[in-house]
Coordinates of C-alpha atoms in Angstrom, one line a residue:
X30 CA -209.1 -103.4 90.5
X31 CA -210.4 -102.1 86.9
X32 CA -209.9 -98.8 85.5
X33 CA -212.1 -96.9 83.5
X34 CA -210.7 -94.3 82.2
X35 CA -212.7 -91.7 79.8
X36 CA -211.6 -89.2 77.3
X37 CA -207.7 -90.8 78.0
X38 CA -206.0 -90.9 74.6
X39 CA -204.9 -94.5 73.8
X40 CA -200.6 -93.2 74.1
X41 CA -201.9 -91.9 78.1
X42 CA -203.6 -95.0 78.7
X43 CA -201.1 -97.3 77.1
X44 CA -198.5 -95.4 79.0
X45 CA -200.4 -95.8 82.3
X46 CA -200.3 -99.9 82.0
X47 CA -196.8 -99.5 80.8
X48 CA -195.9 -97.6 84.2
X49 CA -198.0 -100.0 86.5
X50 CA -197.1 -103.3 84.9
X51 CA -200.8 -104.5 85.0
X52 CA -203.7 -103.1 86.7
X53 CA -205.0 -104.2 90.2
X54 CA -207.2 -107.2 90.5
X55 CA -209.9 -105.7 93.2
X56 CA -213.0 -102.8 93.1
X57 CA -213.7 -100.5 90.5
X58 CA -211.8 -96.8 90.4
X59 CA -213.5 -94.3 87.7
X60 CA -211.1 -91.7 86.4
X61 CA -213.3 -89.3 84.3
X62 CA -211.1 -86.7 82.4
X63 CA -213.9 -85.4 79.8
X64 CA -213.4 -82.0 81.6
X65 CA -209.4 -82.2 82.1
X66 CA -208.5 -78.5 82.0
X67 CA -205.3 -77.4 84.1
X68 CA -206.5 -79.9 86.7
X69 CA -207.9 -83.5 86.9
X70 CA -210.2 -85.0 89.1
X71 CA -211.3 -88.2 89.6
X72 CA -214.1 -90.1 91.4
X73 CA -213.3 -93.6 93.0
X74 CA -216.0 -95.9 93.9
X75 CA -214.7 -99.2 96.0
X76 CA -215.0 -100.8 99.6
X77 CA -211.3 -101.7 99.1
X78 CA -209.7 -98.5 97.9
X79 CA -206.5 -98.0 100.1
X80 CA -204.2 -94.8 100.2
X81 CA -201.8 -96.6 97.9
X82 CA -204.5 -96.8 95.2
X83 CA -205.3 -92.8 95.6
X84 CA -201.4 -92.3 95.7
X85 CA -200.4 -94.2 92.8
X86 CA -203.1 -92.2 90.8
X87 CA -202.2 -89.1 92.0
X88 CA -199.0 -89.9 91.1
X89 CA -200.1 -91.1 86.9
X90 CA -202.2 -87.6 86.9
X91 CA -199.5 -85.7 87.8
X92 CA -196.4 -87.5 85.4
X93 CA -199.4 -88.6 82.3
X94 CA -202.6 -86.2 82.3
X95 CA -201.4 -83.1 83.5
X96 CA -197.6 -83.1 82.6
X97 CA -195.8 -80.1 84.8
X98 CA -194.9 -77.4 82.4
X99 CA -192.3 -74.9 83.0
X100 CA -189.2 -73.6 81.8
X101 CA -186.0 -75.5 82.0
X102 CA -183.9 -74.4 85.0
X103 CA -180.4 -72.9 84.1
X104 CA -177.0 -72.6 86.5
X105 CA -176.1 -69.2 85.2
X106 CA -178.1 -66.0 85.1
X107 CA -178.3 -63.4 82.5
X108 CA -175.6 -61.5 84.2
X109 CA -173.2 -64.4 84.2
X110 CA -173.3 -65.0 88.1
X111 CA -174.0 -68.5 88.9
X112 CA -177.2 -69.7 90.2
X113 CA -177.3 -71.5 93.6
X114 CA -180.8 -72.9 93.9
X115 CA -182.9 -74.7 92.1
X116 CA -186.8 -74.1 91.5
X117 CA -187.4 -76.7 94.1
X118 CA -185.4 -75.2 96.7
X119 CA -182.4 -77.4 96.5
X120 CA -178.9 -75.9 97.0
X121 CA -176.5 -76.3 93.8
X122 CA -173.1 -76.0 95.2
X123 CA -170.4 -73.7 93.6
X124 CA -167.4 -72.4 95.1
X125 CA -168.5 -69.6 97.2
X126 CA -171.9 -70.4 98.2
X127 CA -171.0 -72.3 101.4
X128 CA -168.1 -71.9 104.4
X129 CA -166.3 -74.9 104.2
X130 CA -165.0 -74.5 107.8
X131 CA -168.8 -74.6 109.4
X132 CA -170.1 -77.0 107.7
X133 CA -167.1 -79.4 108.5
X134 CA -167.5 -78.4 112.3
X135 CA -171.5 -79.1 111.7
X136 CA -170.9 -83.0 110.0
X137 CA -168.0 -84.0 112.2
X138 CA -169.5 -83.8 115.1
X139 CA -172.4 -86.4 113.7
X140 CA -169.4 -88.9 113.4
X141 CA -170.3 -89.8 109.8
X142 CA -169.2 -92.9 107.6
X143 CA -168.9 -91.7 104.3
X144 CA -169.1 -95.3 102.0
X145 CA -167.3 -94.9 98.4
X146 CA -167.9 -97.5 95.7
X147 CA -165.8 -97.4 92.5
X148 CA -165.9 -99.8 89.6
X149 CA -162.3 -100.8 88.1
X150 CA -162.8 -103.5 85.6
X151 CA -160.2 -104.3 82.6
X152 CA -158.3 -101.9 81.1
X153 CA -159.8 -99.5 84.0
X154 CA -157.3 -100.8 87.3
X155 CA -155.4 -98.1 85.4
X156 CA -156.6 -95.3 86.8
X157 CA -156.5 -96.6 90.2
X158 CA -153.6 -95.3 91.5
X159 CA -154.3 -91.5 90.6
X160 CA -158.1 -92.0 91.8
X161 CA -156.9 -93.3 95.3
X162 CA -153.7 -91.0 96.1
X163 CA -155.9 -87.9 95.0
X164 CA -159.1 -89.3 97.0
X165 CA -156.8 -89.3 99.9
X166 CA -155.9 -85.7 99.7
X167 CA -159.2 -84.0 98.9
X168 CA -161.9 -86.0 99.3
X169 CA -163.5 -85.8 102.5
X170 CA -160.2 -85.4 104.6
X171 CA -161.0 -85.7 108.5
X172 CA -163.6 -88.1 107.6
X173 CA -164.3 -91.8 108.0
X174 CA -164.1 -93.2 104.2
X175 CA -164.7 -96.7 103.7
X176 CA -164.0 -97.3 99.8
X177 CA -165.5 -100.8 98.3
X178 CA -164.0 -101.6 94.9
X179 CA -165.0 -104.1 92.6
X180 CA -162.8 -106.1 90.4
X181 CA -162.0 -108.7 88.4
X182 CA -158.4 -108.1 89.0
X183 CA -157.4 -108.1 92.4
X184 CA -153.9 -108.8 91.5
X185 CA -153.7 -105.3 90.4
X186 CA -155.0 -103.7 92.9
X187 CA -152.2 -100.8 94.1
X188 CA -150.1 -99.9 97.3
X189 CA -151.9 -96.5 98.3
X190 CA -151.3 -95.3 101.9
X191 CA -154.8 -94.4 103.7
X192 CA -155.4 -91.8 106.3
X193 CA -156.6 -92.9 109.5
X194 CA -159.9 -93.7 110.0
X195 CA -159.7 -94.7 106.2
X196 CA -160.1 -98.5 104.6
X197 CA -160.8 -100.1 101.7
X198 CA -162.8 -103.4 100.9
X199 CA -161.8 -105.4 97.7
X200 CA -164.5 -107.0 95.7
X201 CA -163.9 -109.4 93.0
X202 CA -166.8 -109.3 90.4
X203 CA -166.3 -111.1 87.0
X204 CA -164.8 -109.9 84.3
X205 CA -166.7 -108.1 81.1
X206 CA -165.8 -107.6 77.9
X207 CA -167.6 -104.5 76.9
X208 CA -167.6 -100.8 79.1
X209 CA -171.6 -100.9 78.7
X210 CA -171.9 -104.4 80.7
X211 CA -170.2 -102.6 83.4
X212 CA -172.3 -99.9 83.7
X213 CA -175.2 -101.7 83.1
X214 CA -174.2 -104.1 86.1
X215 CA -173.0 -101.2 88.6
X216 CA -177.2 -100.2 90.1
X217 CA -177.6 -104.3 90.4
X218 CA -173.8 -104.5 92.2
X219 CA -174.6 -101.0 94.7
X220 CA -177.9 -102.3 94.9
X221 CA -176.5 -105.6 96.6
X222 CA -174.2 -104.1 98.6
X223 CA -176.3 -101.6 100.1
X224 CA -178.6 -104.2 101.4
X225 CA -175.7 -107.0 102.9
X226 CA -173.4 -104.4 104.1
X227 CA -173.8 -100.5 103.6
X228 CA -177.6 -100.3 105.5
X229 CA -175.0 -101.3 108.4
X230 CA -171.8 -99.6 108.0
X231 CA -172.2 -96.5 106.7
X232 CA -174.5 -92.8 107.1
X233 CA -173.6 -91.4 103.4
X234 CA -172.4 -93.8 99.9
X235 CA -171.4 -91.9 96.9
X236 CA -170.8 -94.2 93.4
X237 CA -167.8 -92.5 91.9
X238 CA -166.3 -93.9 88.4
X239 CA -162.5 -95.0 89.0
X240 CA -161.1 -92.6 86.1
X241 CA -162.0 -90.0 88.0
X242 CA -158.7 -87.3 89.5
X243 CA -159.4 -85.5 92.5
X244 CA -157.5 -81.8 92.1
X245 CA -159.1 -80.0 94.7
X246 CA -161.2 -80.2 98.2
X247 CA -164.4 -82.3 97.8
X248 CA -166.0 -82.4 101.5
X249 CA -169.3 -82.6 103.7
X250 CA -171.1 -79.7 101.8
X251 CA -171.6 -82.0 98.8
X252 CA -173.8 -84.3 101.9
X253 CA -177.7 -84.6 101.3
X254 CA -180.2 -87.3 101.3
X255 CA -180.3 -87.3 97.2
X256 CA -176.9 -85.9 95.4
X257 CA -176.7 -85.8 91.5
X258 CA -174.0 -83.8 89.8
X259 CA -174.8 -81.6 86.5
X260 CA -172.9 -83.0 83.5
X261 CA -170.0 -80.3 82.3
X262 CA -171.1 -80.8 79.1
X263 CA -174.3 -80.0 78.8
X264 CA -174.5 -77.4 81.6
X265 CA -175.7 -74.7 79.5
X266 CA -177.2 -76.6 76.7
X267 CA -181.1 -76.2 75.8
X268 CA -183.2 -79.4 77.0
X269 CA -184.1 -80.7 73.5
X270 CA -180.3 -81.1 72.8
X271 CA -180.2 -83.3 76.2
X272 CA -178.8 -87.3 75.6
X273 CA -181.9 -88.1 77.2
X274 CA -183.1 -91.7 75.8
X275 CA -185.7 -90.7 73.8
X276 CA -187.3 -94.1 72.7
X277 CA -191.0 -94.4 74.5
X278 CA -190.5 -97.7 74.7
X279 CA -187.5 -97.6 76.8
X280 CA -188.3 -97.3 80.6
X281 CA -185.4 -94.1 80.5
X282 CA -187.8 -92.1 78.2
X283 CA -187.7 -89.1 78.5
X284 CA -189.9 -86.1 76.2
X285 CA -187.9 -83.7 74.6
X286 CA -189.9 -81.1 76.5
X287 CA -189.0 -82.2 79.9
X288 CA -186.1 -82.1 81.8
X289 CA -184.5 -79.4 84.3
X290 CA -180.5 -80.6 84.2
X291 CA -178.3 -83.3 82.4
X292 CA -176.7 -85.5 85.5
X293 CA -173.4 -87.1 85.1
X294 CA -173.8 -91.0 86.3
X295 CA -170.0 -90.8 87.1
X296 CA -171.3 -89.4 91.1
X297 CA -174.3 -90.6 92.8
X298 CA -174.9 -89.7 96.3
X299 CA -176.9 -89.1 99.4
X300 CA -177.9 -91.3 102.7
X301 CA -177.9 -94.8 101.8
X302 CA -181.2 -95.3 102.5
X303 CA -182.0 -93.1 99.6
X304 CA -179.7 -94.6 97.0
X305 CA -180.8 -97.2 97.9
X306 CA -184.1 -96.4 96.5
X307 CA -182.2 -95.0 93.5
X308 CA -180.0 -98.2 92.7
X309 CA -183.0 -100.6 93.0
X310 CA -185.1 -98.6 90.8
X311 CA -183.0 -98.0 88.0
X312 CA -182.2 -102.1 88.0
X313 CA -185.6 -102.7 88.0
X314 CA -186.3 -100.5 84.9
X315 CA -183.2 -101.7 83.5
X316 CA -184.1 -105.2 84.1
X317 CA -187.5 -104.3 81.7
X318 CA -185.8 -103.3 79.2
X319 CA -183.3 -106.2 79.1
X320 CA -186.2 -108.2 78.4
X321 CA -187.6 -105.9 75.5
X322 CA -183.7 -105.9 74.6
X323 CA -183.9 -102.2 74.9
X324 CA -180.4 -100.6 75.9
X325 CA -181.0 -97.1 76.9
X326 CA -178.5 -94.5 75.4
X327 CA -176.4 -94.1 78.1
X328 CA -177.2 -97.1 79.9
X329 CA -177.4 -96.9 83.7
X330 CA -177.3 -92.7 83.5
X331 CA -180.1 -92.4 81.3
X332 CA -182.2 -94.2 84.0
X333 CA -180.6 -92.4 86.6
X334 CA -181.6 -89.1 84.9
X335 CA -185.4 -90.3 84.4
X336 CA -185.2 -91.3 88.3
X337 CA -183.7 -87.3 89.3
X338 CA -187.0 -86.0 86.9
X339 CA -189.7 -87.4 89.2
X340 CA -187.8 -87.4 92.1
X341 CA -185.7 -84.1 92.4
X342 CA -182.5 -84.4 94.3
X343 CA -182.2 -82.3 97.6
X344 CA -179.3 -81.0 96.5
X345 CA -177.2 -80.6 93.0
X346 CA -173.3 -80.3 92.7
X347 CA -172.3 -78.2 90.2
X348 CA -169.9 -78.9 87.3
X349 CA -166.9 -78.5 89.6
X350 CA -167.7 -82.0 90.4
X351 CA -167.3 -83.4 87.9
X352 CA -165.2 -81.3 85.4
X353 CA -163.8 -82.6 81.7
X354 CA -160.4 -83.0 81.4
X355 CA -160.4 -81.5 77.7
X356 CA -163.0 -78.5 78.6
X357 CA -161.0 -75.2 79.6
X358 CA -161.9 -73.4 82.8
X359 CA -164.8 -71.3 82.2
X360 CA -165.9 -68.1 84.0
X361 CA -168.5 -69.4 86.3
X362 CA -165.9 -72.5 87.0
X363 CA -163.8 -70.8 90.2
X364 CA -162.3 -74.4 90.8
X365 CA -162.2 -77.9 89.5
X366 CA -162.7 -80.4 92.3
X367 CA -162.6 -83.5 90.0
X368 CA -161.5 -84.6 86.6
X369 CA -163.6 -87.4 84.5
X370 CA -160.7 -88.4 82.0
X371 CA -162.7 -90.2 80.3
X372 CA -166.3 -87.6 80.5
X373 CA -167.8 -87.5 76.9

């Protein structure tokens, strides 16, 4: 199908064929912008048009022509009470805004498999120990937990006592010599595993990152079909100051005057079905950029964070999540559920 597009500066259209890869082969679709105010239209004329075709352009007018524009979200409010929904409608957990006890009577009957990937490579088996032992005492207690780990040192791999109801699945991946290859590898790996074993076994997968310490209860009110976790560190910072990749030419681009949170890429979560979705999209743009031998600025999370923009999680932890182990305790903070020691 060709594409006329009028009154499309060359950066939009160039942008367009970056997005779609080429255009379609069939018909004739006439997008005429001349008159673009707050709103496009567009006129298609072909015997072949499907509602992918009309989808897909909805979809460029909406991200290209007529960019959203609105001011970036925040998580706390003028009078220093934290904010517990999002301008989409999606809940951001704090301590407080949910009762732990109903909402573990609500999942348990559903007689969930909670799936828990981790990543310990190198230097990393390190942190195994604490990450297991404090999983097992806060994280999703009462549940069924299946944790797959991938390593190249099975050897390693320590004695930790599981609940019941509670294994663990040892993967042995190569070995890498630099941090980045592992991150860059982990969407490919989860993708993978999703698709040979997870679409199967489990309801719910969360990607945690193996230096991560467990100091307090993590449970079913972090559930949701698309999870992402604000970053501690940039919780409260302005949007432009964001670690957003902000090459165009990388496929994790992001404008500096976009963006409603920073997401940590140390927790990713939600049905598997939907991460999924999340895993083989951010190896795919990853993949593009391998071949332009583009590395985006945080690797894997800078994709993940262009994924969250244009497709808004259904629900956000809050920094609790995922707290710093060198960042004191602030005010809105009532209790750290997890320690990155290793969070920039």
């Amino acid at each position: 199908m060709h594409f006329i597009l009028f009154g499309v500066s060359a950066m939009v259209q160039s942008s367009f064929r970056h997005d779609t890869g080429n255009f379609f082969s069939t018909g004739i679709l006439v997008v005429d912008l001349r008159h673009l105010g707050t709103a496009a239209w567009l006129s298609a004329v072909s015997c072949q048009l499907c509602n992918t075709v009309f989808q897909y352009t909805a979809k460029f007018i909406y991200q290209y022509i007529n960019r959203l524009s609105y001011n970036q979200p925040s998580v706390v409010g003028s009078d220093g009470k934290v904010i517990a929904v999002t301008p989409w409608l999606a809940p951001i957990v704090w301590e407080g805004t949910f009762d732990p006890t109903l909402i573990e009577s609500i999942y348990k009957q559903q007689n969930i498999t909670i799936a828990t990937t981790v990543f310990a490579l190198g230097k990393y088996t390190q942190f195994l120990k604490d990450f297991l032992e404090s999983a097992e005492q806060n994280y999703f207690v009462g549940f069924r937990v299946h944790y797959y780990l991938f390593t190249d040192q099975p050897d390693q791999i320590p004695e930790v006592k599981l609940g019941e109801e509670r294994q663990l699945t040892v993967l042995k991946v190569p070995t890498s010599n630099r941090w980045q290859e592992i991150t860059l590898s982990r969407m490919e790996k989860l993708e993978k595993l999703i698709e040979s074993r997870l679409v199967n076994e489990a309801d719910y997968v969360f990607s945690l990152d193996v230096d991560t310490k467990f100091y307090g209860r993590w449970g079913p009110e972090s559930l949701g079909r698309l999870i992402g976790v604000i970053h501690p560190g940039y919780y409260q910072t302005p949007r432009e100051q964001f670690p957003y990749e902000r090459r165009p030419e990388s496929q994790a681009f992001i404008p500096y005057s976009e963006g409603d949170y920073y997401y940590g890429g140390a927790v990713i979560g939600g049905l598997v079905k939907d991460v999924h979705k999340v895993a083989k999209t951010c190896r795919e743009q990853l993949d593009i950029d391998a071949a332009k031998s583009i590395e985006a600025a945080w690797q894997e999370e800078s994709h993940l964070n262009k994924y969250f923009l244009y497709n808004k999680p259904s629900k956000v932890l809050s920094p609790e999540y995922l707290w710093q182990d060198f960042k004191p305790r602030t005010n809105e903070v009532k209790i750290i559920r997890t320690h990155n020691l290793n969070c920039r």
